């Protein structure tokens, strides 16, 4: 540069990439560049990872146009199968192990607390609130079950006034919402309960039975093609909400169920397996149930939002380090690239 | 072992993994093990890669339960938006660059042939067959365009009798299928043509205009959140089918379109950009069009199935090697693990 020349005008970096002649090798970086216009740094990071994995999946499998179209048609059929009371995409996520993984990542648990598991597609927001001792099942063919439970903190203090959603199938292994003509006016096998001053909550239900996840939709067909069975072991779902505590989505499983180690949605954890007892004569009198009623007892332990948040942050930092993604900051428990 | 003891009975390896107590760190291998029961080795490989990428995506982003649910709701909305004449999942694939990538992988092209590009969501299987010289557009507001094209092999031999699907929007940038009440009885802007003995095909159309991909659905909302525009540059779609030749899905783009380098679906390639001319007086007489009619000419070059197959195999082998996946065999152009 001659000494008197004006300094070169810095060329402003184009805000958007030149999107032309994209190839197998350069399309990913260009899609990520155009998506990087997003204002939200977290969204930007999630999209960047999503597009990168989606494209790598296609490159590693050399996915054919026919296979891609089969995928498009499969996803469309999954969407079409969804209704207000059936969520086929959650079922897909469950059967691919994604749901359990997300719960494990998003709701880490210290050793002293109750583990979480899959929500499944059958939770509703319209279950009736019921007082302690209510029978949540209206199925006369079910084997009667008395549930005596409690909810406490990791330091053993009772948690009163927790909102507890409970749901299970009937004795045929079918949720109320699965019946044709279900309109939400007569829910069965589900209720919302509250823990008492001592953290206890109790209700009457029926002994859970194993059942098949729905096989009449695309996810059921997928399991068939993969040679997988559709059974879930006998279980009862529980969901806990209490201000200051991390939302707990979990379930209890009956020991020695034939599907204990092959759950179609990967939900079973040893700490959530229970042995049913039979009520004592005293219990039968006290809780006004028949003498041979089966008994389920469990003490649930919730984790504070604070402790969960710290654990989530620590695990996120550890994971980013293990992945070699050092330049990340954690915002509200979620990693985003630190680009300052 | 005492000398007289019978040899230990070999414990058969369990056909299925023990699916219990799955964690962030071991769930992926276990889901892949259970899916490995699939009889089809290609499906097994595709699923293994799909699950691995899906889980890695969740682990790398530490995806939260709320974000997962937002994803479930987004995919459900995409499925719900699909109809017989609108394919929102293809639109999603297009806007994430997956469609162009799949076309590039599945339909590799030698340098001497016409490049492919995105199919888009507006191709139909119900376009009318039309004789040479037909007008495919019924839009009186469109700027008249004469299209004089041909189709040949990479060695320059004419391809006669090729089936050619052509489709474009009207002068407002709207495809026939996008109009309310479209019932397929009066298609406009689309036709199926055949090449003549000399490989030529010609038709009348209108000059393509830029348009926005649909913004009234979840994909349009996604683009909005990402700060991306929804425009596609002016183009006309072409699809070629002829026995013995690889299916060619392509499009021609008008040079100097304002969206030439920012196509919302990443489809533009330099070799597919055309300069429109104006018909000569001779052409106007010969083809019976008005003197100021615009003229599009293009010579399409198809690749034989055999050449495409060899190229696809070679690229798949190269890709597997680059990925360090050495123990793969290529079956019908698609890699599967070589487990013998």
XYZ file of C-alpha atoms in Angstrom:
680
model
C 0.000 0.000 0.000
C 1.539 3.353 -0.944
C 2.125 5.561 2.114
C -0.434 8.221 1.087
C -3.277 5.900 0.225
C -6.343 6.064 2.384
C -6.758 3.047 4.587
C -8.981 0.489 2.908
C -12.610 0.753 3.810
C -13.364 -2.284 5.909
C -15.764 -4.490 4.005
C -18.730 -5.070 6.254
C -19.277 -8.758 6.805
C -22.474 -9.614 4.953
C -25.350 -10.091 7.341
C -26.496 -13.073 5.332
C -24.579 -15.733 3.440
C -24.758 -16.073 -0.347
C -27.204 -18.938 -0.677
C -26.406 -20.373 -4.099
C -24.788 -23.540 -5.434
C -25.118 -25.247 -2.082
C -23.639 -28.733 -1.967
C -23.551 -31.777 0.292
C -20.451 -30.307 1.874
C -21.395 -26.656 2.390
C -25.156 -26.580 2.881
C -25.062 -27.144 6.647
C -22.862 -24.158 7.439
C -24.974 -21.949 5.165
C -28.300 -23.007 6.687
C -26.786 -22.381 10.099
C -25.555 -18.947 8.982
C -28.984 -17.854 7.807
C -30.620 -19.235 10.969
C -28.048 -17.351 13.035
C -30.078 -14.215 12.299
C -32.410 -15.313 15.101
C -32.481 -12.831 17.963
C -32.717 -15.441 20.728
C -29.271 -16.963 21.400
C -30.748 -20.116 22.913
C -32.980 -20.709 19.872
C -29.962 -20.070 17.655
C -27.952 -22.736 19.475
C -30.789 -25.296 19.481
C -31.395 -24.764 15.744
C -27.701 -24.968 14.939
C -27.467 -28.336 16.689
C -30.748 -29.528 15.148
C -29.747 -28.697 11.575
C -26.253 -30.109 12.050
C -27.568 -33.428 13.362
C -30.343 -33.618 10.764
C -27.863 -33.072 7.941
C -25.264 -35.424 9.426
C -27.971 -38.080 9.712
C -28.711 -37.708 5.983
C -25.018 -37.722 5.048
C -24.151 -40.731 7.220
C -27.055 -42.800 5.909
C -26.902 -41.393 2.329
C -30.659 -41.141 2.780
C -32.445 -41.717 -0.516
C -35.264 -39.611 -1.917
C -37.652 -42.554 -1.385
C -36.575 -42.970 2.241
C -36.894 -39.220 2.811
C -40.422 -39.314 1.356
C -41.269 -42.315 3.565
C -40.099 -40.208 6.521
C -42.210 -37.234 5.410
C -45.258 -39.494 5.095
C -44.562 -41.136 8.455
C -44.312 -37.790 10.277
C -47.445 -36.544 8.513
C -49.337 -39.655 9.631
C -48.079 -39.137 13.200
C -49.381 -35.559 13.134
C -52.717 -36.622 11.675
C -53.160 -39.220 14.436
C -52.907 -36.586 17.172
C -56.123 -35.436 18.848
C -56.906 -33.582 22.048
C -56.658 -36.889 23.907
C -54.031 -38.736 21.893
C -50.511 -37.444 21.343
C -48.808 -39.684 18.793
C -45.671 -37.499 18.688
C -45.196 -38.002 22.433
C -45.652 -41.724 21.822
C -42.993 -41.543 19.113
C -40.666 -39.671 21.455
C -41.385 -42.249 24.184
C -40.655 -45.239 21.951
C -37.395 -43.727 20.699
C -36.185 -43.161 24.262
C -36.185 -39.391 23.813
C -38.798 -38.708 26.495
C -36.915 -40.503 29.237
C -33.696 -38.804 28.152
C -35.290 -35.336 28.261
C -36.729 -35.995 31.717
C -33.311 -37.150 32.944
C -31.605 -34.043 31.545
C -34.219 -31.493 32.537
C -35.078 -32.859 35.966
C -31.850 -34.206 37.464
C -32.330 -35.805 40.851
C -30.036 -36.031 43.841
C -29.693 -39.591 45.208
C -32.061 -39.009 48.140
C -35.067 -38.066 45.981
C -37.692 -39.901 43.936
C -36.601 -40.554 40.384
C -38.644 -39.291 37.444
C -39.847 -41.192 34.426
C -41.859 -40.752 31.222
C -45.057 -38.692 31.259
C -46.597 -40.725 28.446
C -49.366 -39.491 26.178
C -52.339 -39.985 28.537
C -52.053 -37.252 31.101
C -54.978 -34.820 30.854
C -55.533 -31.405 32.362
C -59.150 -32.163 33.143
C -58.922 -34.745 35.923
C -61.297 -34.003 38.811
C -60.009 -32.828 42.204
C -60.873 -35.459 44.805
C -60.680 -35.499 48.594
C -58.442 -37.947 50.448
C -59.759 -41.487 50.392
C -61.603 -41.141 47.098
C -61.774 -43.970 44.661
C -60.232 -42.788 41.412
C -61.312 -45.819 39.378
C -64.880 -46.587 38.375
C -64.030 -50.019 37.008
C -65.865 -52.727 38.995
C -63.692 -55.432 37.389
C -60.457 -53.976 38.753
C -58.729 -55.552 41.718
C -59.155 -53.080 44.594
C -56.018 -51.263 45.695
C -55.475 -48.980 48.662
C -52.705 -46.415 48.141
C -51.115 -44.894 51.244
C -48.479 -42.401 50.203
C -46.646 -39.365 51.402
C -44.555 -36.581 49.994
C -41.595 -34.968 51.719
C -38.433 -32.960 51.152
C -34.968 -34.482 50.797
C -34.403 -33.585 54.451
C -37.501 -35.495 55.516
C -39.874 -32.572 56.142
C -43.511 -33.176 55.170
C -44.760 -31.262 52.113
C -48.366 -30.262 52.604
C -50.725 -28.997 49.929
C -48.823 -30.547 47.014
C -50.987 -31.029 43.936
C -50.805 -34.677 42.927
C -52.075 -35.945 39.592
C -52.632 -39.715 39.554
C -53.663 -41.712 36.505
C -53.905 -45.379 35.523
C -55.741 -47.619 33.057
C -58.808 -49.692 33.822
C -58.565 -53.458 34.375
C -58.468 -54.030 30.610
C -55.374 -51.857 30.268
C -57.232 -48.969 28.639
C -57.191 -45.300 29.708
C -60.540 -43.491 29.838
C -59.484 -41.164 27.016
C -58.865 -44.146 24.741
C -62.517 -45.166 24.604
C -64.518 -44.122 21.543
C -66.834 -41.284 22.380
C -64.794 -40.095 25.372
C -65.840 -36.490 25.946
C -64.149 -35.703 29.246
C -67.382 -35.556 31.231
C -66.826 -38.825 33.093
C -63.098 -39.282 33.718
C -62.094 -42.568 35.289
C -58.761 -43.838 36.529
C -57.531 -40.309 37.174
C -57.785 -37.653 39.849
C -56.041 -34.660 41.359
C -55.299 -35.018 45.068
C -53.667 -32.814 47.705
C -51.225 -33.878 50.391
C -52.306 -33.210 53.969
C -50.493 -31.299 56.730
C -48.368 -34.381 57.435
C -47.503 -34.799 53.736
C -49.731 -37.869 53.471
C -52.195 -38.554 50.682
C -54.281 -41.631 50.184
C -56.807 -42.891 47.703
C -58.439 -46.020 46.380
C -57.642 -47.339 42.929
C -57.237 -50.669 41.166
C -54.161 -52.842 40.787
C -52.427 -51.693 37.571
C -52.156 -54.161 34.713
C -49.749 -54.372 31.781
C -51.026 -52.914 28.536
C -49.986 -52.254 24.987
C -49.334 -48.750 23.795
C -51.637 -47.939 20.859
C -50.795 -50.074 17.854
C -53.395 -48.669 15.478
C -51.258 -45.687 14.480
C -47.926 -45.043 12.760
C -45.910 -45.530 15.966
C -47.466 -48.960 16.516
C -46.649 -49.853 12.920
C -43.077 -48.670 13.461
C -42.678 -50.984 16.464
C -44.038 -53.849 14.344
C -41.537 -53.210 11.556
C -38.749 -53.024 14.138
C -39.807 -56.356 15.663
C -40.467 -54.729 19.024
C -43.397 -55.523 21.311
C -45.711 -52.722 22.417
C -46.145 -53.691 26.075
C -45.707 -51.513 29.090
C -45.375 -53.158 32.509
C -48.097 -52.530 35.097
C -47.731 -49.044 36.524
C -49.500 -46.042 37.994
C -48.570 -42.479 36.994
C -47.938 -39.676 39.496
C -47.213 -36.011 38.911
C -46.347 -33.591 41.732
C -46.551 -29.814 41.729
C -45.685 -27.632 44.669
C -44.339 -24.118 44.600
C -40.621 -24.040 45.294
C -40.133 -27.660 44.229
C -39.196 -29.134 40.881
C -42.147 -30.648 39.050
C -41.911 -34.414 39.509
C -43.284 -36.668 36.776
C -42.958 -40.277 37.786
C -44.684 -43.658 37.999
C -44.613 -46.725 40.213
C -44.122 -50.157 38.661
C -45.210 -53.534 40.068
C -42.375 -55.939 40.766
C -42.093 -59.121 38.642
C -44.271 -57.806 35.863
C -43.560 -59.814 32.676
C -42.458 -56.580 30.967
C -40.376 -55.237 33.852
C -37.179 -55.258 31.766
C -38.619 -54.620 28.322
C -40.884 -51.589 28.722
C -41.736 -50.296 25.220
C -41.042 -46.735 26.400
C -37.970 -47.379 28.610
C -39.549 -46.001 31.793
C -38.747 -48.601 34.482
C -36.307 -47.759 37.262
C -35.478 -50.098 40.130
C -36.231 -47.375 42.701
C -39.756 -47.024 41.303
C -40.624 -50.736 41.497
C -42.946 -51.604 44.369
C -44.092 -54.805 46.041
C -47.807 -54.751 46.730
C -48.927 -55.973 50.170
C -52.404 -56.839 51.438
C -54.071 -54.552 53.964
C -53.961 -55.610 57.602
C -57.318 -56.067 59.364
C -56.609 -52.789 61.163
C -55.976 -50.959 57.901
C -59.096 -52.479 56.368
C -61.137 -51.075 59.256
C -59.361 -47.729 59.392
C -59.648 -47.050 55.657
C -62.969 -48.828 55.188
C -61.799 -51.283 52.512
C -62.418 -55.017 52.030
C -60.081 -57.339 54.001
C -58.260 -58.695 50.946
C -57.577 -55.277 49.391
C -54.090 -54.882 47.958
C -51.929 -52.177 49.444
C -49.456 -49.824 47.774
C -47.291 -47.615 49.957
C -44.673 -45.151 48.772
C -42.933 -42.115 50.153
C -42.198 -39.622 47.411
C -39.371 -37.141 47.873
C -39.365 -33.822 46.000
C -36.342 -31.667 45.250
C -36.388 -27.894 45.616
C -36.248 -25.745 42.500
C -33.010 -24.330 43.824
C -31.307 -27.699 44.250
C -32.577 -28.905 40.863
C -31.365 -25.715 39.215
C -27.895 -26.069 40.713
C -27.705 -29.713 39.701
C -28.936 -28.948 36.184
C -26.365 -26.179 35.801
C -23.565 -28.391 37.072
C -24.522 -31.254 34.777
C -24.852 -28.898 31.807
C -21.378 -27.482 32.479
C -19.946 -30.976 32.843
C -21.603 -32.099 29.610
C -20.380 -29.053 27.655
C -16.868 -29.717 28.935
C -17.045 -33.395 28.004
C -18.217 -32.371 24.535
C -15.323 -29.962 24.172
C -17.769 -27.034 23.981
C -15.883 -24.790 26.340
C -17.159 -21.381 25.256
C -20.669 -21.788 26.625
C -22.556 -19.906 29.278
C -25.494 -21.326 31.210
C -28.599 -19.130 31.202
C -31.510 -20.333 33.322
C -30.046 -23.813 33.287
C -29.646 -23.945 29.512
C -26.370 -23.674 27.629
C -25.884 -21.010 24.963
C -22.677 -20.141 23.137
C -20.673 -17.398 24.824
C -19.944 -15.180 21.852
C -18.894 -11.970 23.614
C -12.950 -76.943 36.866
C -12.552 -80.620 37.935
C -11.531 -82.886 35.016
C -14.784 -84.853 35.032
C -17.174 -81.941 35.144
C -19.351 -81.393 32.145
C -18.390 -78.310 30.173
C -20.422 -75.306 31.246
C -23.514 -74.753 29.206
C -22.876 -71.625 27.204
C -25.226 -68.908 28.338
C -27.067 -67.727 25.256
C -26.632 -64.006 24.726
C -29.985 -62.421 25.491
C -31.756 -61.390 22.331
C -32.846 -58.183 23.978
C -31.123 -55.820 26.397
C -32.288 -55.358 29.994
C -34.250 -52.133 29.707
C -34.213 -50.761 33.235
C -32.557 -47.869 35.049
C -31.672 -46.193 31.775
C -29.695 -42.984 32.160
C -28.503 -40.043 30.074
C -25.353 -42.030 29.385
C -26.671 -45.489 28.546
C -30.107 -44.978 27.030
C -28.891 -44.524 23.462
C -27.056 -47.836 23.236
C -30.033 -49.623 24.786
C -32.597 -48.098 22.422
C -30.303 -49.026 19.547
C -29.989 -52.586 20.881
C -33.744 -53.092 21.032
C -34.192 -51.544 17.571
C -31.469 -53.867 16.256
C -34.083 -56.615 16.340
C -35.353 -55.226 13.025
C -35.014 -57.742 10.209
C -34.049 -55.183 7.555
C -30.361 -54.248 7.907
C -30.827 -50.923 6.112
C -33.694 -49.919 8.419
C -31.577 -50.972 11.371
C -28.731 -48.700 10.245
C -31.014 -45.733 9.510
C -32.716 -46.071 12.912
C -29.407 -46.442 14.717
C -28.157 -43.191 13.182
C -31.517 -41.449 13.762
C -31.700 -42.350 17.453
C -28.032 -41.520 18.014
C -28.391 -38.071 16.454
C -31.717 -37.387 18.173
C -30.255 -38.246 21.570
C -26.997 -36.375 20.921
C -29.065 -33.337 19.953
C -30.861 -33.501 23.318
C -27.632 -34.049 25.243
C -25.728 -31.261 23.472
C -28.503 -28.734 23.967
C -29.588 -30.075 27.390
C -33.062 -29.710 25.925
C -35.579 -28.805 28.610
C -38.975 -30.411 29.124
C -40.620 -27.146 28.022
C -38.530 -26.971 24.848
C -39.273 -30.635 24.123
C -42.995 -29.959 24.531
C -42.700 -26.917 22.244
C -41.100 -29.238 19.689
C -43.884 -31.818 20.096
C -46.495 -29.085 19.603
C -44.641 -27.663 16.597
C -44.426 -31.045 14.849
C -48.080 -31.733 15.639
C -49.072 -28.399 14.104
C -46.964 -29.172 11.020
C -48.778 -32.497 10.630
C -52.176 -30.884 11.139
C -51.421 -28.325 8.424
C -50.827 -31.035 5.806
C -53.588 -31.694 3.294
C -53.730 -33.475 -0.057
C -52.456 -30.288 -1.682
C -50.229 -28.833 1.018
C -47.263 -30.658 2.488
C -46.003 -28.659 5.464
C -43.410 -31.312 6.400
C -41.830 -30.977 2.949
C -41.837 -27.222 3.492
C -40.099 -27.755 6.830
C -37.546 -30.029 5.181
C -37.055 -27.430 2.423
C -36.523 -24.536 4.833
C -34.008 -26.520 6.910
C -31.967 -27.347 3.813
C -32.677 -31.062 4.159
C -34.523 -31.394 0.851
C -31.695 -29.981 -1.226
C -29.206 -32.134 0.675
C -31.239 -35.313 0.051
C -31.539 -34.513 -3.651
C -27.779 -33.949 -3.840
C -27.045 -37.252 -2.112
C -29.647 -39.389 -3.824
C -29.300 -37.971 -7.336
C -25.613 -37.188 -7.858
C -24.889 -35.614 -11.214
C -21.836 -35.838 -13.454
C -20.568 -32.415 -14.588
C -22.094 -32.693 -18.080
C -25.687 -33.103 -16.856
C -28.441 -30.824 -15.584
C -28.306 -30.266 -11.840
C -31.249 -31.117 -9.617
C -32.922 -28.969 -7.001
C -35.798 -29.003 -4.510
C -39.143 -30.546 -5.472
C -41.061 -28.224 -3.157
C -44.514 -28.943 -1.774
C -46.586 -28.039 -4.855
C -46.038 -30.849 -7.306
C -49.253 -32.793 -7.911
C -49.906 -36.127 -9.592
C -53.000 -34.823 -11.324
C -51.601 -32.380 -13.875
C -53.175 -32.816 -17.326
C -51.201 -34.259 -20.245
C -50.885 -31.598 -22.923
C -49.657 -31.690 -26.521
C -46.625 -29.685 -27.648
C -47.320 -25.985 -27.889
C -50.039 -25.935 -25.224
C -50.435 -23.047 -22.874
C -50.058 -24.370 -19.352
C -51.182 -21.158 -17.641
C -54.714 -19.810 -17.653
C -53.738 -16.524 -16.046
C -54.498 -13.607 -18.394
C -52.449 -11.237 -16.208
C -49.256 -13.234 -16.653
C -46.516 -12.019 -18.990
C -46.524 -14.457 -21.940
C -43.518 -16.775 -22.147
C -42.549 -19.194 -24.884
C -40.494 -22.143 -23.667
C -38.361 -23.984 -26.235
C -36.541 -26.812 -24.542
C -34.949 -30.148 -25.255
C -33.796 -33.184 -23.373
C -30.774 -35.276 -24.238
C -28.244 -37.742 -22.848
C -24.821 -36.781 -21.530
C -23.413 -37.847 -24.898
C -25.777 -35.504 -26.747
C -28.310 -38.035 -28.053
C -31.921 -36.848 -28.121
C -34.245 -38.460 -25.570
C -37.684 -38.899 -27.065
C -40.865 -39.699 -25.160
C -39.626 -38.411 -21.817
C -42.447 -37.498 -19.454
C -41.988 -33.890 -18.364
C -43.910 -32.359 -15.480
C -43.857 -28.554 -15.521
C -45.363 -26.325 -12.828
C -45.282 -22.652 -11.891
C -47.346 -20.090 -9.982
C -49.716 -17.571 -11.526
C -48.729 -13.920 -11.926
C -49.605 -13.280 -8.263
C -47.100 -15.918 -7.126
C -49.774 -18.418 -6.124
C -50.028 -22.071 -7.209
C -53.439 -23.332 -8.299
C -53.607 -25.719 -5.341
C -53.178 -22.812 -2.933
C -56.514 -21.227 -3.792
C -59.421 -21.874 -1.439
C -61.827 -24.328 -2.917
C -59.263 -25.907 -5.255
C -60.670 -29.310 -6.167
C -58.273 -30.457 -8.881
C -60.801 -30.135 -11.696
C -59.247 -27.030 -13.254
C -55.473 -27.168 -12.813
C -53.562 -24.128 -13.979
C -49.848 -23.446 -14.239
C -49.055 -27.135 -14.582
C -48.978 -29.776 -17.281
C -47.389 -33.048 -18.299
C -45.590 -32.907 -21.652
C -43.669 -35.417 -23.781
C -40.446 -34.818 -25.667
C -40.587 -35.408 -29.420
C -38.407 -37.649 -31.583
C -35.703 -34.960 -31.611
C -35.847 -34.586 -27.820
C -37.549 -31.194 -28.132
C -40.539 -30.040 -26.115
C -42.174 -26.657 -26.160
C -45.055 -24.956 -24.450
C -46.456 -21.589 -23.571
C -46.451 -20.329 -20.000
C -46.045 -17.047 -18.136
C -42.877 -15.387 -16.876
C -42.315 -16.698 -13.331
C -42.460 -14.242 -10.445
C -40.962 -14.351 -6.955
C -43.296 -15.495 -4.221
C -43.398 -16.228 -0.527
C -43.672 -19.768 0.722
C -46.792 -20.118 2.887
C -46.501 -18.073 6.048
C -49.843 -18.983 7.567
C -48.579 -22.236 9.070
C -46.006 -23.370 11.628
C -43.121 -23.284 9.122
C -43.902 -19.663 8.232
C -43.990 -18.828 11.932
C -40.640 -20.584 12.378
C -39.062 -18.430 9.666
C -40.482 -15.343 11.379
C -38.995 -16.297 14.737
C -35.664 -16.979 13.025
C -35.706 -13.564 11.350
C -35.651 -15.136 7.886
C -37.661 -13.944 4.903
C -39.980 -16.381 3.134
C -39.224 -15.430 -0.481
C -38.317 -17.735 -3.298
C -36.800 -16.240 -6.463
C -38.766 -16.497 -9.728
C -38.562 -20.036 -11.057
C -40.316 -22.751 -13.031
C -40.278 -26.394 -11.884
C -39.420 -29.310 -14.168
C -39.480 -33.045 -13.466
C -38.258 -35.625 -15.992
C -39.056 -39.328 -16.114
C -37.767 -41.692 -18.754
C -37.064 -45.390 -18.368
C -33.357 -46.058 -18.029
C -32.626 -42.524 -16.776
C -32.431 -41.139 -13.271
C -35.475 -39.144 -12.308
C -34.545 -35.456 -12.611
C -36.254 -32.946 -10.317
C -35.079 -29.472 -11.127
C -36.121 -25.860 -11.744
C -34.948 -22.894 -13.776
C -34.394 -19.544 -12.090
C -34.499 -16.082 -13.666
C -31.247 -14.164 -13.502
C -31.059 -11.031 -11.335
C -34.094 -11.912 -9.277
C -33.981 -9.954 -5.982
C -33.916 -13.279 -4.090
C -31.360 -15.004 -6.314
C -28.908 -15.437 -3.429
C -31.327 -15.763 -0.528
C -33.849 -18.406 -1.601
C -35.832 -19.462 1.488
C -35.409 -23.112 0.495
C -31.783 -23.018 -0.775
C -32.602 -24.207 -4.299
C -30.704 -21.834 -6.604
C -27.750 -23.116 -8.618
C -25.802 -21.027 -11.110
C -26.220 -23.646 -13.851
C -30.006 -23.400 -13.476
C -30.190 -19.612 -13.831
C -31.451 -18.470 -17.225
C -31.573 -15.173 -19.083
C -34.900 -14.650 -20.778
C -34.816 -13.386 -24.355
C -37.620 -12.008 -26.540
C -38.857 -14.077 -29.459
C -37.567 -13.152 -32.922
C -40.169 -12.229 -35.534
C -39.520 -15.623 -37.115
C -40.136 -17.446 -33.834
C -43.286 -15.401 -33.222
C -44.617 -16.535 -36.609
C -43.442 -20.134 -36.281
C -44.879 -20.646 -32.791
C -47.860 -18.363 -33.235
C -47.094 -16.042 -30.305
C -47.232 -12.260 -29.938
C -44.100 -10.374 -31.141
C -43.004 -9.239 -27.666
C -43.335 -12.665 -26.059
C -40.499 -13.563 -23.718
C -38.456 -16.624 -24.590
C -36.959 -19.285 -22.327
C -34.666 -21.860 -23.871
C -32.893 -24.662 -22.053
C -31.339 -27.971 -22.965
C -31.807 -30.482 -20.178
C -29.382 -33.380 -19.892
C -30.416 -36.611 -18.140
C -28.106 -39.194 -16.626
C -28.653 -42.928 -17.070
C -29.715 -44.996 -14.070
C -26.509 -46.932 -14.466
C -24.244 -43.891 -14.353
C -26.188 -42.405 -11.436
C -26.001 -45.722 -9.581
C -22.242 -45.941 -10.028
C -21.771 -42.350 -8.945
C -24.038 -42.817 -5.923
C -22.121 -45.943 -4.898
C -18.767 -44.246 -5.309
C -19.884 -41.196 -3.299
C -21.384 -43.397 -0.580
C -18.128 -45.368 -0.305
C -16.103 -42.150 -0.183
C -18.411 -40.702 2.491
C -18.258 -43.852 4.640
C -14.466 -43.795 4.407
C -14.313 -40.110 5.323
C -16.553 -40.838 8.315
C -14.295 -43.675 9.414
C -17.134 -46.164 8.863
C -15.041 -48.744 7.060
C -17.092 -51.881 7.652
C -19.975 -50.967 5.384
C -21.322 -52.570 2.268
C -23.354 -50.751 -0.367
C -26.641 -52.431 -1.281
C -28.629 -50.827 -4.083
C -26.703 -47.646 -3.579
C -27.329 -47.476 0.158
C -24.796 -48.218 2.882
C -25.503 -50.868 5.516
C -23.106 -52.178 8.152
C -21.165 -55.248 7.026
C -21.655 -57.493 10.027
C -20.678 -60.872 8.570
